[in-house]
mmCIF file of C-alpha atoms in Angstrom:
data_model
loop_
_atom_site.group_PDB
_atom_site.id
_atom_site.type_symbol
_atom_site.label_atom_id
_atom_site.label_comp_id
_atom_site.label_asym_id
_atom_site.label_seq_id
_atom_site.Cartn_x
_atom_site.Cartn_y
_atom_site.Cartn_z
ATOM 1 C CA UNK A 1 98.546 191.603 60.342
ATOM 2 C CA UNK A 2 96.707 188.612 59.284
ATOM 3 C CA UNK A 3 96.212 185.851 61.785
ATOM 4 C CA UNK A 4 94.825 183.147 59.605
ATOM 5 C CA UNK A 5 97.966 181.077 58.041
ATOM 6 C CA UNK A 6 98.358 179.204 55.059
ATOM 7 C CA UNK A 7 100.712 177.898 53.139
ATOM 8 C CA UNK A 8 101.086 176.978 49.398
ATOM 9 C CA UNK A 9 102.590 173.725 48.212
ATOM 10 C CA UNK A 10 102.638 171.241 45.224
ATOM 11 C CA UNK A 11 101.383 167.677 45.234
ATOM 12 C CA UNK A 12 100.972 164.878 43.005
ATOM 13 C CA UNK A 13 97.154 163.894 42.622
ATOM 14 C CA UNK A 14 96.909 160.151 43.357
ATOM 15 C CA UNK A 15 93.753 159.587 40.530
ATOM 16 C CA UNK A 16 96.158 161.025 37.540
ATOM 17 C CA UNK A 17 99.511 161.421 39.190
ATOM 18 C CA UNK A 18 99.414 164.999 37.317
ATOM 19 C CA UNK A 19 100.860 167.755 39.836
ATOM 20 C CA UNK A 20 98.690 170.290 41.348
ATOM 21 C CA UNK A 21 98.862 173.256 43.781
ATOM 22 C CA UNK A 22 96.718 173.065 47.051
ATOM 23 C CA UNK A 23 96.685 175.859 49.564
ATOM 24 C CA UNK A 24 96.759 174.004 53.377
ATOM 25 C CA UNK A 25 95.060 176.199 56.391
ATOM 26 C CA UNK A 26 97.741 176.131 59.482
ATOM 27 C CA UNK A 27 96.061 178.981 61.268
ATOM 28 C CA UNK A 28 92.308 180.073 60.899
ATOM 29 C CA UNK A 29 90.875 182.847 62.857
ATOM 30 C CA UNK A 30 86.964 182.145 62.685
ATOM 31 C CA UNK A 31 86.367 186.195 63.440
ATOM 32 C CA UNK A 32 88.552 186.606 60.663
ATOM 33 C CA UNK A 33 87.594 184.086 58.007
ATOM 34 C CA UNK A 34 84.189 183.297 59.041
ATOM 35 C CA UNK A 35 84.314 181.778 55.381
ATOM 36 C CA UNK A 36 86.410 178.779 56.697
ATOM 37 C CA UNK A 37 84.349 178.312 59.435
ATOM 38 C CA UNK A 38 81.634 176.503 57.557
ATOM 39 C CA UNK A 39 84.210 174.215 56.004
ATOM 40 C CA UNK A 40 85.735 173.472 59.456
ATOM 41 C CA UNK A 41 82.294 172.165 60.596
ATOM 42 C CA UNK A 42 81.772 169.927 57.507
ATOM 43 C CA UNK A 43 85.549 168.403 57.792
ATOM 44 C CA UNK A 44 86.517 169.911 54.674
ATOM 45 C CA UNK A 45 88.943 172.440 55.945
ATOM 46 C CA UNK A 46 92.135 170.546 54.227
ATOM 47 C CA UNK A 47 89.865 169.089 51.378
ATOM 48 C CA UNK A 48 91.170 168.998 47.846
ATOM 49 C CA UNK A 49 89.427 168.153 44.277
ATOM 50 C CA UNK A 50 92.161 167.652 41.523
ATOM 51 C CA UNK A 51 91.423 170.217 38.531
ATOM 52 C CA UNK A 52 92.627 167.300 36.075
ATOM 53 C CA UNK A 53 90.738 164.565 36.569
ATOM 54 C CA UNK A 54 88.380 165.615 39.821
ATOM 55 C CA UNK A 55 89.420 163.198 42.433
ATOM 56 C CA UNK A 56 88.571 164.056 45.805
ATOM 57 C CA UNK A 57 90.773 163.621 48.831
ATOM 58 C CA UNK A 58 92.170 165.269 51.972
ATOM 59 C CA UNK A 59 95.780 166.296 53.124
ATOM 60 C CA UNK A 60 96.678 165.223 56.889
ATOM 61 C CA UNK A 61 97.754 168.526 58.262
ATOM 62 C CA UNK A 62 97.484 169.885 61.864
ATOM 63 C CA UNK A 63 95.538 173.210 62.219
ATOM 64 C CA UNK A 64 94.757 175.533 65.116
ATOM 65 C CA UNK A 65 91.955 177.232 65.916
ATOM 66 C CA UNK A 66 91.358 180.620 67.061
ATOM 67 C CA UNK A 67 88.494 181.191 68.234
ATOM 68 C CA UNK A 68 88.249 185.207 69.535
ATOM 69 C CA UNK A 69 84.479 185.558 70.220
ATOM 70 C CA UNK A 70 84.583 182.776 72.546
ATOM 71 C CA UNK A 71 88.030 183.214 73.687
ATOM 72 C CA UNK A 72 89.162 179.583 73.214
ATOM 73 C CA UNK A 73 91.880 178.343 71.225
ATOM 74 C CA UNK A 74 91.557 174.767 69.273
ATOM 75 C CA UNK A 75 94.028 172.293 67.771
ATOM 76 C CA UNK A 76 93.326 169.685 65.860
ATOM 77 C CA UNK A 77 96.196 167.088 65.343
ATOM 78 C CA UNK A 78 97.301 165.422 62.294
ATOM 79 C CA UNK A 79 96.785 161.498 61.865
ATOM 80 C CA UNK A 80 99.263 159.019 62.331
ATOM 81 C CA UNK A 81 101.601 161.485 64.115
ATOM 82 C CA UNK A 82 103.241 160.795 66.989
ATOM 83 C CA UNK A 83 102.195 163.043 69.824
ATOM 84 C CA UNK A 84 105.645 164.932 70.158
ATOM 85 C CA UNK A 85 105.427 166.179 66.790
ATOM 86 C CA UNK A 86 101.926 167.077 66.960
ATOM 87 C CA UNK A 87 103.217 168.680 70.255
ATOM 88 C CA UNK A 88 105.808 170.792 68.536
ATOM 89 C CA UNK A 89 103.674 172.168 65.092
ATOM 90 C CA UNK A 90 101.163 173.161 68.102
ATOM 91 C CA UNK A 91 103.916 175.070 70.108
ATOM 92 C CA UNK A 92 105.540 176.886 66.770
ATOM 93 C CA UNK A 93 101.894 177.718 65.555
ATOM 94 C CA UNK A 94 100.377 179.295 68.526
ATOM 95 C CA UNK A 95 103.881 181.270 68.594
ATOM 96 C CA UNK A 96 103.257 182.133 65.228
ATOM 97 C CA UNK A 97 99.457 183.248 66.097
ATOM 98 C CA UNK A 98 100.425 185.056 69.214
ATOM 99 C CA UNK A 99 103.301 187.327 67.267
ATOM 100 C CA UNK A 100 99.950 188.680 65.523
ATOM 101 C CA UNK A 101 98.579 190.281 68.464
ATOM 102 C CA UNK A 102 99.333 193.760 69.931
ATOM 103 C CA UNK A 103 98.095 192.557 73.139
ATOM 104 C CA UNK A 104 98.112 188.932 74.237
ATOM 105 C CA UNK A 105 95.080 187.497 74.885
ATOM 106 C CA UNK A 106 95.068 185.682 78.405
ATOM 107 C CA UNK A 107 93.196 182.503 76.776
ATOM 108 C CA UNK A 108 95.970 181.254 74.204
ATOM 109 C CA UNK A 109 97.894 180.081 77.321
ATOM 110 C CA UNK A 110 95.226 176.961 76.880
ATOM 111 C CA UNK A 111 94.847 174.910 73.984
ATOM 112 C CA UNK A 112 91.827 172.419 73.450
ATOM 113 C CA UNK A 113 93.336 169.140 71.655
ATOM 114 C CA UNK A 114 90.839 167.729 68.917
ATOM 115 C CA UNK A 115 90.834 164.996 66.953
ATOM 116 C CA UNK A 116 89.119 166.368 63.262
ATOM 117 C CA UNK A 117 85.855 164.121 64.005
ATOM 118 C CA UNK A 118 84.894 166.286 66.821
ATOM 119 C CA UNK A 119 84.920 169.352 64.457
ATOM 120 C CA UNK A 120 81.201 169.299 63.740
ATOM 121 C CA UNK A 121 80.018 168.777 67.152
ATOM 122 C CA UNK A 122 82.432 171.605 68.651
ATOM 123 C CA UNK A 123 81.560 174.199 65.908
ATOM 124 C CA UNK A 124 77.934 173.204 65.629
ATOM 125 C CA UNK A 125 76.222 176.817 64.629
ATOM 126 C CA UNK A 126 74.262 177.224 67.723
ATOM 127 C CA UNK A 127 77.497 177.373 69.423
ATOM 128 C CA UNK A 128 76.134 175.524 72.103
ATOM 129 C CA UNK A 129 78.541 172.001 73.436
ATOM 130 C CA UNK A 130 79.101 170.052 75.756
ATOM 131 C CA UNK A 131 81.170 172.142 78.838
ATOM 132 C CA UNK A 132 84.618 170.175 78.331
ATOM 133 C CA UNK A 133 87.706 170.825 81.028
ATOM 134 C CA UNK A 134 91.067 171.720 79.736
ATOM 135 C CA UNK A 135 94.253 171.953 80.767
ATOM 136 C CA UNK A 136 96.305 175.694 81.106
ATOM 137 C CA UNK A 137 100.249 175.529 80.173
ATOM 138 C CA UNK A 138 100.752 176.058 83.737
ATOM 139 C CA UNK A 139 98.779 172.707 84.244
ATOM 140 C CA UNK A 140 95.696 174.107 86.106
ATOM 141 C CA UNK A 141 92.708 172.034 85.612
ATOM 142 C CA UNK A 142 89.520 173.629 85.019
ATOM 143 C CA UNK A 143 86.827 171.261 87.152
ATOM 144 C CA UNK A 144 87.898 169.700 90.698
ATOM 145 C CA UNK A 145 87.781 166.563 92.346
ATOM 146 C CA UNK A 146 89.960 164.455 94.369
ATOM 147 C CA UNK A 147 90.415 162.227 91.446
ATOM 148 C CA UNK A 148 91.725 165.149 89.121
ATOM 149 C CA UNK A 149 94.001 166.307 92.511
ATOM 150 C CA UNK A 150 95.948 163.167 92.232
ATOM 151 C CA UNK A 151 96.495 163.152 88.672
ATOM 152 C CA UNK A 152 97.974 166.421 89.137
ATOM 153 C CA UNK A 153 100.424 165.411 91.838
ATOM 154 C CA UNK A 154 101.560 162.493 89.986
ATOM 155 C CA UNK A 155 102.676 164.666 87.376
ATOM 156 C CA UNK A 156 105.293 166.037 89.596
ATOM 157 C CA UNK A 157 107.059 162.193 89.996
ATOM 158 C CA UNK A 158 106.682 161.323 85.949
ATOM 159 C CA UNK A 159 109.898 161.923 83.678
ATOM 160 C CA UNK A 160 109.863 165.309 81.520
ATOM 161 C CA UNK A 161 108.322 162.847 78.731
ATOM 162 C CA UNK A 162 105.739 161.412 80.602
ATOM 163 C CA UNK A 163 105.202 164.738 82.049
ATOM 164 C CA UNK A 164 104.073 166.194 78.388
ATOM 165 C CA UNK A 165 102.416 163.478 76.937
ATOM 166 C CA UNK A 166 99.681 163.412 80.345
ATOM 167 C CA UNK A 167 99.128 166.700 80.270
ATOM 168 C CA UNK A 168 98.615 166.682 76.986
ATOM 169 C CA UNK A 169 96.026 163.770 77.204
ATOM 170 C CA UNK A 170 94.167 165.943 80.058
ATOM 171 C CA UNK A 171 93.404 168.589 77.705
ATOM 172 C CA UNK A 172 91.047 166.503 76.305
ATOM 173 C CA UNK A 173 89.196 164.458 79.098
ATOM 174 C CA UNK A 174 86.279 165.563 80.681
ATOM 175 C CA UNK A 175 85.822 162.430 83.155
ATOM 176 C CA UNK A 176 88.328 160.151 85.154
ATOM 177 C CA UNK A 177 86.328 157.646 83.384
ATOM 178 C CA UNK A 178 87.948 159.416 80.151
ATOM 179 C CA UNK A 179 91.105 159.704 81.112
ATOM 180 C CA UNK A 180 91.578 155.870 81.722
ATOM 181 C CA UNK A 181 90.427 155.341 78.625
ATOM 182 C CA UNK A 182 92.745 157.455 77.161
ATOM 183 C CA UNK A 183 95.671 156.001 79.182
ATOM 184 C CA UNK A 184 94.704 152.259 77.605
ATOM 185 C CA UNK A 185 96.186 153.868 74.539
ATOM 186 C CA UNK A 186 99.749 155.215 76.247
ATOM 187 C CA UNK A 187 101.309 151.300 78.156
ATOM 188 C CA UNK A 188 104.314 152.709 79.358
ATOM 189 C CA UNK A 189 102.590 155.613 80.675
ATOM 190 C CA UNK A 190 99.983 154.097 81.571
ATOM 191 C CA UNK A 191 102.626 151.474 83.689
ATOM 192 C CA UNK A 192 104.376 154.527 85.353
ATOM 193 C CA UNK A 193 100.926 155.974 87.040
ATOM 194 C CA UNK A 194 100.156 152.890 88.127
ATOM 195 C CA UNK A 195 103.627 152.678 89.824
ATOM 196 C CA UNK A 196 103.447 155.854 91.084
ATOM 197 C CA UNK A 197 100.375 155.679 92.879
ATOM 198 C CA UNK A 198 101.087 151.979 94.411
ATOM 199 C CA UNK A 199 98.848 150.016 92.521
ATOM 200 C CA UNK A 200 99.579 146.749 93.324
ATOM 201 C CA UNK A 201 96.923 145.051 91.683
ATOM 202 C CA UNK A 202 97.535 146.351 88.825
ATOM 203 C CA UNK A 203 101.211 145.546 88.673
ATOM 204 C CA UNK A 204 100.538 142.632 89.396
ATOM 205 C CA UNK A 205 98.685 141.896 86.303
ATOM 206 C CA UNK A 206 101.366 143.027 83.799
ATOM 207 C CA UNK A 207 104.208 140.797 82.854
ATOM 208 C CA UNK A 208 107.803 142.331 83.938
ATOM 209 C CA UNK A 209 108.964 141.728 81.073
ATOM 210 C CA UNK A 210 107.103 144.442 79.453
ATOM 211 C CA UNK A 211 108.440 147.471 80.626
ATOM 212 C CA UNK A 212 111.601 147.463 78.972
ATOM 213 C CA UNK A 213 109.477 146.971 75.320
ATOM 214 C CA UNK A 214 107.046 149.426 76.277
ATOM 215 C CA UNK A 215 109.872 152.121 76.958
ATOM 216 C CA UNK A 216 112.085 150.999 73.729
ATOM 217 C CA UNK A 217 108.571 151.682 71.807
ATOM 218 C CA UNK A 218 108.171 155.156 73.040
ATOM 219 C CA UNK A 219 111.032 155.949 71.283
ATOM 220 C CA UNK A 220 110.258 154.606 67.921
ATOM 221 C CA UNK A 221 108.244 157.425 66.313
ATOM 222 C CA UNK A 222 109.551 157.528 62.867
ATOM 223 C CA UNK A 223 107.917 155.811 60.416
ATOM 224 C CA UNK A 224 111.201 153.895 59.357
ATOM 225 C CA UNK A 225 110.702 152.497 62.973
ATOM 226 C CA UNK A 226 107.515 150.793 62.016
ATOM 227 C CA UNK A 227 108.950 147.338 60.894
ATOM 228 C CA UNK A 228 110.476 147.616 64.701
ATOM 229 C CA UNK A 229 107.476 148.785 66.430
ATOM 230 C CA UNK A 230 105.423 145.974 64.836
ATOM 231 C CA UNK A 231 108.158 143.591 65.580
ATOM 232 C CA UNK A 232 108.136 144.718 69.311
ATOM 233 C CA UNK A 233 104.146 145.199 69.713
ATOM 234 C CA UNK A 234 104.142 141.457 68.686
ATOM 235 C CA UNK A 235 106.429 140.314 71.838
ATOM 236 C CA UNK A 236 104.017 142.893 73.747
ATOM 237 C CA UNK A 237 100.760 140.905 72.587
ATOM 238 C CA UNK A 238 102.713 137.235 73.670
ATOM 239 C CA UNK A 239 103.576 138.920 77.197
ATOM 240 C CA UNK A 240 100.180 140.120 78.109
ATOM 241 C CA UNK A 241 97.447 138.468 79.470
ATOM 242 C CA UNK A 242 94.329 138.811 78.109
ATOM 243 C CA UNK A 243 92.089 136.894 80.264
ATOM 244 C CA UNK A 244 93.702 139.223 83.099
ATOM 245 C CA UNK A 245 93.983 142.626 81.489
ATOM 246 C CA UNK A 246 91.998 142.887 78.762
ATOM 247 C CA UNK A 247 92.213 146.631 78.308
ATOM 248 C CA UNK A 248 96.090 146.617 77.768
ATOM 249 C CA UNK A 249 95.735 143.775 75.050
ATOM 250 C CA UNK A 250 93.355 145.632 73.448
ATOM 251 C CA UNK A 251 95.627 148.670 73.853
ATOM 252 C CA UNK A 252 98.459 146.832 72.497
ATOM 253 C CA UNK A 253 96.635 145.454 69.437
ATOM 254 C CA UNK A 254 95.238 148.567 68.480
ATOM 255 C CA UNK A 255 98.839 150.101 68.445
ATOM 256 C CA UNK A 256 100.182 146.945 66.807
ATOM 257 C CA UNK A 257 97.172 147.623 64.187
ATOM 258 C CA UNK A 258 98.080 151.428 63.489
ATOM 259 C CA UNK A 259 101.767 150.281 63.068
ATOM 260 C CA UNK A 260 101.140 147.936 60.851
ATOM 261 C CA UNK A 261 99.221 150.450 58.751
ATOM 262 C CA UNK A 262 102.446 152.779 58.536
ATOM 263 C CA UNK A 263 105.196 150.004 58.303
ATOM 264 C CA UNK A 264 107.195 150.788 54.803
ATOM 265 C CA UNK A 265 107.973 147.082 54.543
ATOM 266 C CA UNK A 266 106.161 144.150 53.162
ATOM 267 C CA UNK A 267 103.128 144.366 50.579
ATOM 268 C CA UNK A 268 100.830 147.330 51.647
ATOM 269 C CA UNK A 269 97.170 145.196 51.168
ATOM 270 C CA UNK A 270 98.916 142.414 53.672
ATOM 271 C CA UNK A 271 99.664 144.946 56.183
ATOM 272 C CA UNK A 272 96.276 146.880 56.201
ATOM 273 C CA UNK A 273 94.172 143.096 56.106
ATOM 274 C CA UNK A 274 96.616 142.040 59.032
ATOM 275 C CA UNK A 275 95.864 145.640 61.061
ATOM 276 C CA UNK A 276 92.132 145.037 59.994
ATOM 277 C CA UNK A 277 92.091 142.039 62.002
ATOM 278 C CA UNK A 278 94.105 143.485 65.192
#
């Protein structure tokens, strides 16, 4: 049984609005299609070149990874999704790549999150990277510190949501310098932690007010919610103090920004020259 997945489908090329058919990678097994591998390194995994007219452009999917000869296991999320739907293609598609073993390799309990820009530097042909820690599925991390020990307990105290979404985010950090970072681009988590572990300070530095836009924001992930989200990141951006916390204003732009970019409503070239400037 194969474990590389694809599927066909049939799109309408944007150069000559003529219909084409594209074959999209879900699955790639680089011991199996070594052939892909070179076009994972160069990005070009879900490129596509119209037969008609020859334009050249690439289809947001997710993919995962499987690497066998270094027993790690990669996915790399689509853009502009939220993260519980790039949560649940990763869960049905490592089901799908696990139901093609005989034996079950110990290693697809842990998935390495990747955005596609790190592609090159994570398949670079000398196979040699930067170590990076991950997170198992039963939350184990793979470095130490007291730092990393408190994340973990926190995770105990955050709601089944929150619970998710920062373990997810820990998959990819390799620092606590990282994972802050990270956090600047998740508010209302962000707002919980710093509950959680009694930061005062910080608290202190974030208008009430906030929390009850942050949480009705978390659950706008459709993209007829944009006109919403934008409408509620706005209030956000009044409520926050720059001056004071700069890195949750810039937070909150940046998501205003990416909203703005997805929201169905209003001319398109206004929204993207307003997000330009967030």
């Amino acid at each position: 049984m194969s474990r590389s997945y694809s599927e066909t489908t049939t799109i309408k090329c944007p150069g000559c609005r003529q219909k084409m058919s594209v074959e999209i990678w879900r699955i790639v097994d680089t011991q199996e299609r070594p052939d892909l591998l070179d076009r994972i390194r160069k990005k070009e995994i879900h490129a596509v070149v119209c037969g008609n007219c020859g334009h050249k452009g690439r289809i947001n999917a997710p993919l995962l990874i499987n690497v066998p000869e270094r027993e790690e296991l990669f996915f790399v999320r689509a853009e502009k999704t939220s993260e519980k739907e790039n949560r649940n293609t990763r869960d049905l598609l490592v089901k799908k790549l696990a139901a093609s073993f005989e034996e079950l390799p110990e290693y697809l309990d842990t998935v390495e999150i990747l955005h596609r820009d790190e592609l090159p530097e994570v398949f670079r042909k000398s196979d040699e990277r930067p170590v990076q820690k991950r997170v198992s599925s039963s939350g184990e991390n793979g470095g130490s510190g007291a730092s990393e020990s408190e994340m973990m307990q926190l995770l105990a105290e955050l709601s089944q949501e929150e619970h998710e979404l920062l373990a997810e985010m820990m998959q990819r950090i390799s620092s606590p310098e990282e994972f802050m970072l990270a956090l600047d681009q998740h508010p209302k988590l962000r707002l919980a932690i710093e509950r959680l572990a009694g930061d005062s300070e910080g608290d202190a530095d974030i208008a009430e007010e906030l929390h009850p836009i942050l949480s009705e924001i978390e659950q706008l992930t459709q993209i007829s919610d944009m006109p919403q989200r934008v409408k509620l990141y706005r209030q956000a951006l009044l409520l926050a103090d720059r001056r004071q916390n700069p890195e949750l204003w810039a937070a909150l732009s940046g998501e205003l920004g990416d909203s703005l970019q997805q929201n169905p409503l209003g001319e398109r070239a206004d929204n993207i020259e307003e997000a330009i400037r967030c």
